[in-house]
PDB file of C-alpha atoms in Angstrom:
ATOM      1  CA  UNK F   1      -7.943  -6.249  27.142  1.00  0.00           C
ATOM      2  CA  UNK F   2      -5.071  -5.962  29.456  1.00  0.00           C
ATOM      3  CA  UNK F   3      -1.855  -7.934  29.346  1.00  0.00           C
ATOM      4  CA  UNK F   4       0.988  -8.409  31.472  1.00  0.00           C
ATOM      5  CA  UNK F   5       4.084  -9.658  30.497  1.00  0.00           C
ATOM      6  CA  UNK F   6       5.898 -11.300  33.072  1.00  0.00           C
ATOM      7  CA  UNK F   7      10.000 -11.396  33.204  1.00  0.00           C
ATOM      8  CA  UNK F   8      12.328 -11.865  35.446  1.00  0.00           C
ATOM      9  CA  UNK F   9      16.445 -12.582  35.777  1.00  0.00           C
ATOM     10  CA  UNK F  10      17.207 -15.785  33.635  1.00  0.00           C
ATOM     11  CA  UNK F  11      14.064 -15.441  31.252  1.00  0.00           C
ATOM     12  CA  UNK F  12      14.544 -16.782  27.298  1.00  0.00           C
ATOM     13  CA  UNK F  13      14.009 -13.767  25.378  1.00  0.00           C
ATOM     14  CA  UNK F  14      12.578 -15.690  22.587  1.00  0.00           C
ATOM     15  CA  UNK F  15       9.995 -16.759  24.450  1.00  0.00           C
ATOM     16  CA  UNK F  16       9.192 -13.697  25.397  1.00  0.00           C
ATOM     17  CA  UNK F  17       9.685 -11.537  21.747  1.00  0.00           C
ATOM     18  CA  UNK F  18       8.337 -14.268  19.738  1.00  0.00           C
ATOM     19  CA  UNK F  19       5.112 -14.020  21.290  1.00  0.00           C
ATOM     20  CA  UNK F  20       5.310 -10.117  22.479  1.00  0.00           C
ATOM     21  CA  UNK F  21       5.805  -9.677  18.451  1.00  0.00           C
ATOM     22  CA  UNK F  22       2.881 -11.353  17.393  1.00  0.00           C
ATOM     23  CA  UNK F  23       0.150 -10.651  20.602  1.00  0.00           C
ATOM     24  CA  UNK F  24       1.253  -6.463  20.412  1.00  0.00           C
ATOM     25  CA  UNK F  25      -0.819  -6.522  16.952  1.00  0.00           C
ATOM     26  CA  UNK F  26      -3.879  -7.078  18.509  1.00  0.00           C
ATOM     27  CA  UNK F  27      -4.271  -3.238  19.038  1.00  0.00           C
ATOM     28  CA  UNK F  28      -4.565  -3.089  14.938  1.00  0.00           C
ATOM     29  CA  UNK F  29      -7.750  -4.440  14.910  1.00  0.00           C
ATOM     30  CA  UNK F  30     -10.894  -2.868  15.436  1.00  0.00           C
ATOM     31  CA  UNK F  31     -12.055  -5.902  18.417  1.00  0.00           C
ATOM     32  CA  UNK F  32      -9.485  -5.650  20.079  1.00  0.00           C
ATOM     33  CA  UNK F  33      -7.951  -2.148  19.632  1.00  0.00           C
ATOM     34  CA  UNK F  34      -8.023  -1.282  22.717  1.00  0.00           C
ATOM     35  CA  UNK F  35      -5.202  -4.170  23.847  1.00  0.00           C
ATOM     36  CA  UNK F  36      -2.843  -2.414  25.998  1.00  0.00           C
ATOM     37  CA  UNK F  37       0.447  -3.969  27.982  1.00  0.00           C
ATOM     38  CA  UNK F  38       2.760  -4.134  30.475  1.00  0.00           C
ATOM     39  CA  UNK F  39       6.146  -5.389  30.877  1.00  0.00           C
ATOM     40  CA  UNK F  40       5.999  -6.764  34.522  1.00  0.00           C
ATOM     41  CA  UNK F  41       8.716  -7.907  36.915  1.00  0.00           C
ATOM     42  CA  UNK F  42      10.106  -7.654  40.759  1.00  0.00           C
ATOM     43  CA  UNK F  43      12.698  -5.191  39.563  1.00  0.00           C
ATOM     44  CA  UNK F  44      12.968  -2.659  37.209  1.00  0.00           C
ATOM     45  CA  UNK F  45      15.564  -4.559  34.630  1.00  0.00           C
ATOM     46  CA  UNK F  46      15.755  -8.131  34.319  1.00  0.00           C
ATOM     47  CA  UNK F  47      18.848  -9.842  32.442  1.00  0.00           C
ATOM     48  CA  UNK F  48      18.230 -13.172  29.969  1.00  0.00           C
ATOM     49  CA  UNK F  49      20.541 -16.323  30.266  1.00  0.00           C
ATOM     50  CA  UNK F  50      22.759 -14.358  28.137  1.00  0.00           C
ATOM     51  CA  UNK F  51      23.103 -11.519  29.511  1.00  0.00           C
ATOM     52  CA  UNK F  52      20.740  -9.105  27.707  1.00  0.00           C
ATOM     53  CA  UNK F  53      19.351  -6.487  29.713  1.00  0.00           C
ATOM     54  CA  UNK F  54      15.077  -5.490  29.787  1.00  0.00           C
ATOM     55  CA  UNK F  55      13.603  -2.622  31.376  1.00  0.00           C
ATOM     56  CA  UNK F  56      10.464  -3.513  33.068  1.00  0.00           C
ATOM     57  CA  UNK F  57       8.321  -0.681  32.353  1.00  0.00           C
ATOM     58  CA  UNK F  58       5.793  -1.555  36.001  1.00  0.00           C
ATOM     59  CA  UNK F  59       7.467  -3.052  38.937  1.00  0.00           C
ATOM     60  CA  UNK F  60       5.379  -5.620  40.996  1.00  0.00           C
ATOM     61  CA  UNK F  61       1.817  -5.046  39.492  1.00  0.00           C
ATOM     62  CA  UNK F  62      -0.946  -6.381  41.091  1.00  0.00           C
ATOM     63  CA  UNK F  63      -1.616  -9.296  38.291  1.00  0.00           C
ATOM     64  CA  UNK F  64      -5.393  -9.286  39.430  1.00  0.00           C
ATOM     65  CA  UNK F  65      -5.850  -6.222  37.456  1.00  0.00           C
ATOM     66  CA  UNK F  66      -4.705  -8.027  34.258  1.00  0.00           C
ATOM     67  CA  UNK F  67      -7.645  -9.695  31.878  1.00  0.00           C
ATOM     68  CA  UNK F  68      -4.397 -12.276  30.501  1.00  0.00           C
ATOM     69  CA  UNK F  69      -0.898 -12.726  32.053  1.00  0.00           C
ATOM     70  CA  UNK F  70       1.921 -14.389  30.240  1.00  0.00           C
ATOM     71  CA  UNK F  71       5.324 -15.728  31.389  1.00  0.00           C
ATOM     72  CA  UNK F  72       8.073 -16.950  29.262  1.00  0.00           C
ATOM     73  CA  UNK F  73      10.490 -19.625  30.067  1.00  0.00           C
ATOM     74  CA  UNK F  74      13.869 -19.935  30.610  1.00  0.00           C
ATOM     75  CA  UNK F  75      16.731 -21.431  32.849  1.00  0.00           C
ATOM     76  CA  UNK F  76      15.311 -19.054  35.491  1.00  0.00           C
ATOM     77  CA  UNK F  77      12.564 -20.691  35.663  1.00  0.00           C
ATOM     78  CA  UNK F  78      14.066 -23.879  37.767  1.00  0.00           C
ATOM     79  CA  UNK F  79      14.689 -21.742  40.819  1.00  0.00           C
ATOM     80  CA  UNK F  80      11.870 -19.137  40.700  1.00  0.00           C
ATOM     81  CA  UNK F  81       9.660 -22.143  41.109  1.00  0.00           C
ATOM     82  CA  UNK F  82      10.644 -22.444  44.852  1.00  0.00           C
ATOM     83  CA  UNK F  83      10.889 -18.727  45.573  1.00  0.00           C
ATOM     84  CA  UNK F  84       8.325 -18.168  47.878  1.00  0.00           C
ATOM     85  CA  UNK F  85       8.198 -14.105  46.856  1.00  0.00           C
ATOM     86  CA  UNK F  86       8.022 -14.750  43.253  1.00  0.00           C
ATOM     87  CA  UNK F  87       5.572 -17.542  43.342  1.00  0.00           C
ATOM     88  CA  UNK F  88       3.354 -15.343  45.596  1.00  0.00           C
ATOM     89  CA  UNK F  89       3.062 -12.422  43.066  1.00  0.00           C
ATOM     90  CA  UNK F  90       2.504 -15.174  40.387  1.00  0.00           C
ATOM     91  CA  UNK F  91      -0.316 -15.988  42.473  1.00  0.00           C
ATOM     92  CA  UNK F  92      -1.953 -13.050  42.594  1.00  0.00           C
ATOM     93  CA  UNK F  93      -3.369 -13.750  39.076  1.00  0.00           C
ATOM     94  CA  UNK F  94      -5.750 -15.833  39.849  1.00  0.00           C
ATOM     95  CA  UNK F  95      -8.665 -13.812  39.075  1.00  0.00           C
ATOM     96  CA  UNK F  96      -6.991 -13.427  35.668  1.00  0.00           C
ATOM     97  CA  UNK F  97      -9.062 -14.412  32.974  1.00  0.00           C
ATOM     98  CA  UNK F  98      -6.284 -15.962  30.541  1.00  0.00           C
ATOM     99  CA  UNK F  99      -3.044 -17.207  32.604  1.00  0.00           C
ATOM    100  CA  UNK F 100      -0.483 -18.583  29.810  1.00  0.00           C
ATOM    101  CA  UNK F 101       2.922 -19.614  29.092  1.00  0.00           C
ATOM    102  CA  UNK F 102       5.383 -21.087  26.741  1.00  0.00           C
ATOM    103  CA  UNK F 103       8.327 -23.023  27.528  1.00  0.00           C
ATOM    104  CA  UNK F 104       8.965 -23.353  31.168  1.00  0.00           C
ATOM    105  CA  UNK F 105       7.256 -20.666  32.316  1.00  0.00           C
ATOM    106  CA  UNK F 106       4.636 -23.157  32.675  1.00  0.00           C
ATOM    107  CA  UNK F 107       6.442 -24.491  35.829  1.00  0.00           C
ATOM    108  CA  UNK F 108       5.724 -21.039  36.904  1.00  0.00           C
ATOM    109  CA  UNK F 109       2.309 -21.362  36.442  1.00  0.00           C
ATOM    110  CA  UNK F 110       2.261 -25.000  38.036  1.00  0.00           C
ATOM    111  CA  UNK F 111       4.225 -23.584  41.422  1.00  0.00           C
ATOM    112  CA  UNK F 112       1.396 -21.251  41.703  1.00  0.00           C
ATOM    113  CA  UNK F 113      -1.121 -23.644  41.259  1.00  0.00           C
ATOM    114  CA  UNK F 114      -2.546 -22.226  38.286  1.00  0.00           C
ATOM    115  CA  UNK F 115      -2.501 -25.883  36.722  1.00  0.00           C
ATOM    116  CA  UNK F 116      -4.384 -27.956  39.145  1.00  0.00           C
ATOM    117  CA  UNK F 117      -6.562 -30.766  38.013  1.00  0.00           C
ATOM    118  CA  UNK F 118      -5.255 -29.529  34.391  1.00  0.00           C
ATOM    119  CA  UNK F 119      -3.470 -30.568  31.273  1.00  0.00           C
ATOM    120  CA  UNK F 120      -1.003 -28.420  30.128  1.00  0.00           C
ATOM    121  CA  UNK F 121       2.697 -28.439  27.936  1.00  0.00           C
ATOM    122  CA  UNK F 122       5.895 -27.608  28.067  1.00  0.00           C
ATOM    123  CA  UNK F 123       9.591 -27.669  26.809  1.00  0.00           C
ATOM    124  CA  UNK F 124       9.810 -31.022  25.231  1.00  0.00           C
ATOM    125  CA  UNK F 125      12.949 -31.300  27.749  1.00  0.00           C
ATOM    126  CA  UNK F 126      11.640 -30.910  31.067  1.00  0.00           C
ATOM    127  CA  UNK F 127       8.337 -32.740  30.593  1.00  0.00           C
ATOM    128  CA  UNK F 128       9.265 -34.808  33.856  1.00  0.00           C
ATOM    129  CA  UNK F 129       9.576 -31.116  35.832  1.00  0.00           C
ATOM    130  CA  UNK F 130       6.089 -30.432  34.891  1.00  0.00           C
ATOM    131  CA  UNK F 131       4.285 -33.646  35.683  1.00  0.00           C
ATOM    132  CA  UNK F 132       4.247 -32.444  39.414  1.00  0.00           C
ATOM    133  CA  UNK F 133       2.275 -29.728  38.795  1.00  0.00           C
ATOM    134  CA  UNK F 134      -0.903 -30.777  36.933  1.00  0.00           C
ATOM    135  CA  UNK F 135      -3.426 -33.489  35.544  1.00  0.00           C
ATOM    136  CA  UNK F 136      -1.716 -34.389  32.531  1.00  0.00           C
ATOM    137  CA  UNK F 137       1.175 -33.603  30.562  1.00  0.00           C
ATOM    138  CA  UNK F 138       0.190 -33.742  26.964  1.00  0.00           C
ATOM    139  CA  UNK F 139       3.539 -33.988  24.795  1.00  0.00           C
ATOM    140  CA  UNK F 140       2.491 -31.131  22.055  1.00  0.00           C
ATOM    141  CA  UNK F 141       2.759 -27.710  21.097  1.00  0.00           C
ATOM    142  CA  UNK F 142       0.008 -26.053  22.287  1.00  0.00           C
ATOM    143  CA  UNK F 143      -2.558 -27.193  25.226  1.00  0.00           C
ATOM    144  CA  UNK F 144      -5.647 -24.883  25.980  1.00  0.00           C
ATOM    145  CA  UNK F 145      -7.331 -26.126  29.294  1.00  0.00           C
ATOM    146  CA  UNK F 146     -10.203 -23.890  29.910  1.00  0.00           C
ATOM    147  CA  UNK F 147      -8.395 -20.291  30.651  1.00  0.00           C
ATOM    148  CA  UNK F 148      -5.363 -22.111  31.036  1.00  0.00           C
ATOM    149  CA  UNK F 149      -2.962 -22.353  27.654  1.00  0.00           C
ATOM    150  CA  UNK F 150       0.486 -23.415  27.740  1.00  0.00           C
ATOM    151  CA  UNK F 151       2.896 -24.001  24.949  1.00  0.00           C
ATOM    152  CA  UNK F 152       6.245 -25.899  24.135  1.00  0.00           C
ATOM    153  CA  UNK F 153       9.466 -24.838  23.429  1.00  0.00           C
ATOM    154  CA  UNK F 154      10.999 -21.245  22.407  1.00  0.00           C
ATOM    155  CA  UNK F 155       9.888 -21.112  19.104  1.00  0.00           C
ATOM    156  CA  UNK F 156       6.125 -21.843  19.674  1.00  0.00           C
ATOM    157  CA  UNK F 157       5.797 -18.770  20.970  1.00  0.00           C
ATOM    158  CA  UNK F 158       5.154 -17.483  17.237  1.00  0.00           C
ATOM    159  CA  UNK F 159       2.206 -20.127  17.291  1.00  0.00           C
ATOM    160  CA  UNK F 160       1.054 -18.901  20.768  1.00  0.00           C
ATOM    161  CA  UNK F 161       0.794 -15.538  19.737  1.00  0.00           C
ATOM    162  CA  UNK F 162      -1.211 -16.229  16.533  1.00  0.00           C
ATOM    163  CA  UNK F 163      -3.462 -18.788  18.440  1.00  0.00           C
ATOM    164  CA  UNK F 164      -4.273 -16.095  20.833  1.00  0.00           C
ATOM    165  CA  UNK F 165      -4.902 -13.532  17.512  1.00  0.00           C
ATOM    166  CA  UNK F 166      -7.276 -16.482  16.109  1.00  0.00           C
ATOM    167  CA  UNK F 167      -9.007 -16.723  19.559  1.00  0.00           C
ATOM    168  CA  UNK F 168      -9.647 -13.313  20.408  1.00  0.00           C
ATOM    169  CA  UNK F 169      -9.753 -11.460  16.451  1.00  0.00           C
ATOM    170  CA  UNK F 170     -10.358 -14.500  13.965  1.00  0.00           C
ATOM    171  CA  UNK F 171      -8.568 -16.774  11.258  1.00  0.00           C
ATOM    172  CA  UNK F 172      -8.404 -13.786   8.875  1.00  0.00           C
ATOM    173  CA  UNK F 173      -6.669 -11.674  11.310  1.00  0.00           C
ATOM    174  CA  UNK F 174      -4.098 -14.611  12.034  1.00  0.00           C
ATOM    175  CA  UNK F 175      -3.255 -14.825   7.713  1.00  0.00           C
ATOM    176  CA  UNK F 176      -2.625 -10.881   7.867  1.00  0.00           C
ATOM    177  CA  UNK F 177      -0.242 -11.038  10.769  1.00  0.00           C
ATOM    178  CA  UNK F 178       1.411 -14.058   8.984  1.00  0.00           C
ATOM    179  CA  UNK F 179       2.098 -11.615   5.840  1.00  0.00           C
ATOM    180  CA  UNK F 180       2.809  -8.879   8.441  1.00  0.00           C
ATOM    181  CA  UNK F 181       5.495 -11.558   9.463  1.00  0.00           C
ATOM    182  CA  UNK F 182       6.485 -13.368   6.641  1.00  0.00           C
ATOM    183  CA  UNK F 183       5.427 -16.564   8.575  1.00  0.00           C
ATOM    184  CA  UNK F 184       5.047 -19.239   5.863  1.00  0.00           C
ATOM    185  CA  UNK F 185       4.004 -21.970   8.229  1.00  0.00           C
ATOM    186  CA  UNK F 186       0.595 -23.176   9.939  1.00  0.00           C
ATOM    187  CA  UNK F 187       0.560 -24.442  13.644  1.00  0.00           C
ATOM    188  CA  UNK F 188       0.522 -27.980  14.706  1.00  0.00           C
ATOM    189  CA  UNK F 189       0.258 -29.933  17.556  1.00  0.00           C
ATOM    190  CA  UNK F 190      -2.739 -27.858  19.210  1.00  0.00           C
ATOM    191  CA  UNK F 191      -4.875 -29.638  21.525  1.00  0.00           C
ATOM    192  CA  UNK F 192      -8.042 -27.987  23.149  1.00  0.00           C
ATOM    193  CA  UNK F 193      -9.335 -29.748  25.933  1.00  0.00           C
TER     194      UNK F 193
END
């Protein structure tokens, strides 16, 4: 499987290292050993909402040749959603099998009209900024529409990641990560549609 991780200026870093930490172990199982990654943007560094620089290790990737994408949130998100240039590239993931997202990077996935005549989540907070954008906003955790999964706030992106590792490995790979992690708690709020 290939994976590219979307980020770009304004991005929550949480979002992005909570799952990144989790989804990176999927290369220590025999399945899915052969995972490999990319860190993805329009430039080659990309600064948080803090000011913590990235480097982006592949600058403007076609995101057709990518079996899942991912983007984080983050305060960037509110304006990227009406950049014409960014949406465009977001766009050309459509033939991606997974496209998914925690936090507000979901609005990302909306503006590209990845959530069409879906249900999908967000940030508890900007519920109302999502509505636009698909079927049904469904006030949890975790939604998985089809190929489509989004998640809620910063920290589900731990519970992303190990809903992916359930999904791809299996439930015994997801309780050796947790050790790997020290990650006392099981998911809630995860709604499969």
């Amino acid at each position: 499987m290939k994976i590219a991780l979307v980020l770009f200026n304004g991005v929550t870093f949480l979002d992005f290292v909570g799952f990144y930490d989790v989804i990176y172990r999927l290369s220590l199982f025999n399945k899915t050993k052969d995972t490999t990654w990319d860190i993805c943007g329009l430039t080659d560094e990309v600064t948080d909402e803090l000011g913590m620089r990235v480097k982006v290790n592949v600058i403007r990737p076609d995101l057709s040749k990518y079996d899942l994408v991912f983007i984080p949130g983050g305060m960037g998100t509110r304006k990227l959603k009406d950049d014409t240039e960014f949406i465009d590239w977001i766009r050309s993931a459509e033939s991606a099998t997974y496209k998914i997202s925690v936090c507000t990077g979901s609005l990302l996935l909306g503006a590209a009209g990845f959530l069409k005549d879906k249900r999908a989540t967000t940030h508890p907070n900007v519920y109302d900024l999502l509505e636009p954008y698909c079927k049904e906003v469904i006030k949890t955790r975790i939604v998985k529409d089809r190929n489509v999964i989004t998640a809620g706030g910063v920290a589900t992106s731990i519970d992303l990641g190990l809903f992916l590792i359930e999904l791809f490995v299996g439930a015994e790979e997801v309780n050796i990560v947790k050790k790997q992690l020290d990650y006392p708690y099981t998911a809630v709020g995860i709604v499969e549609v």
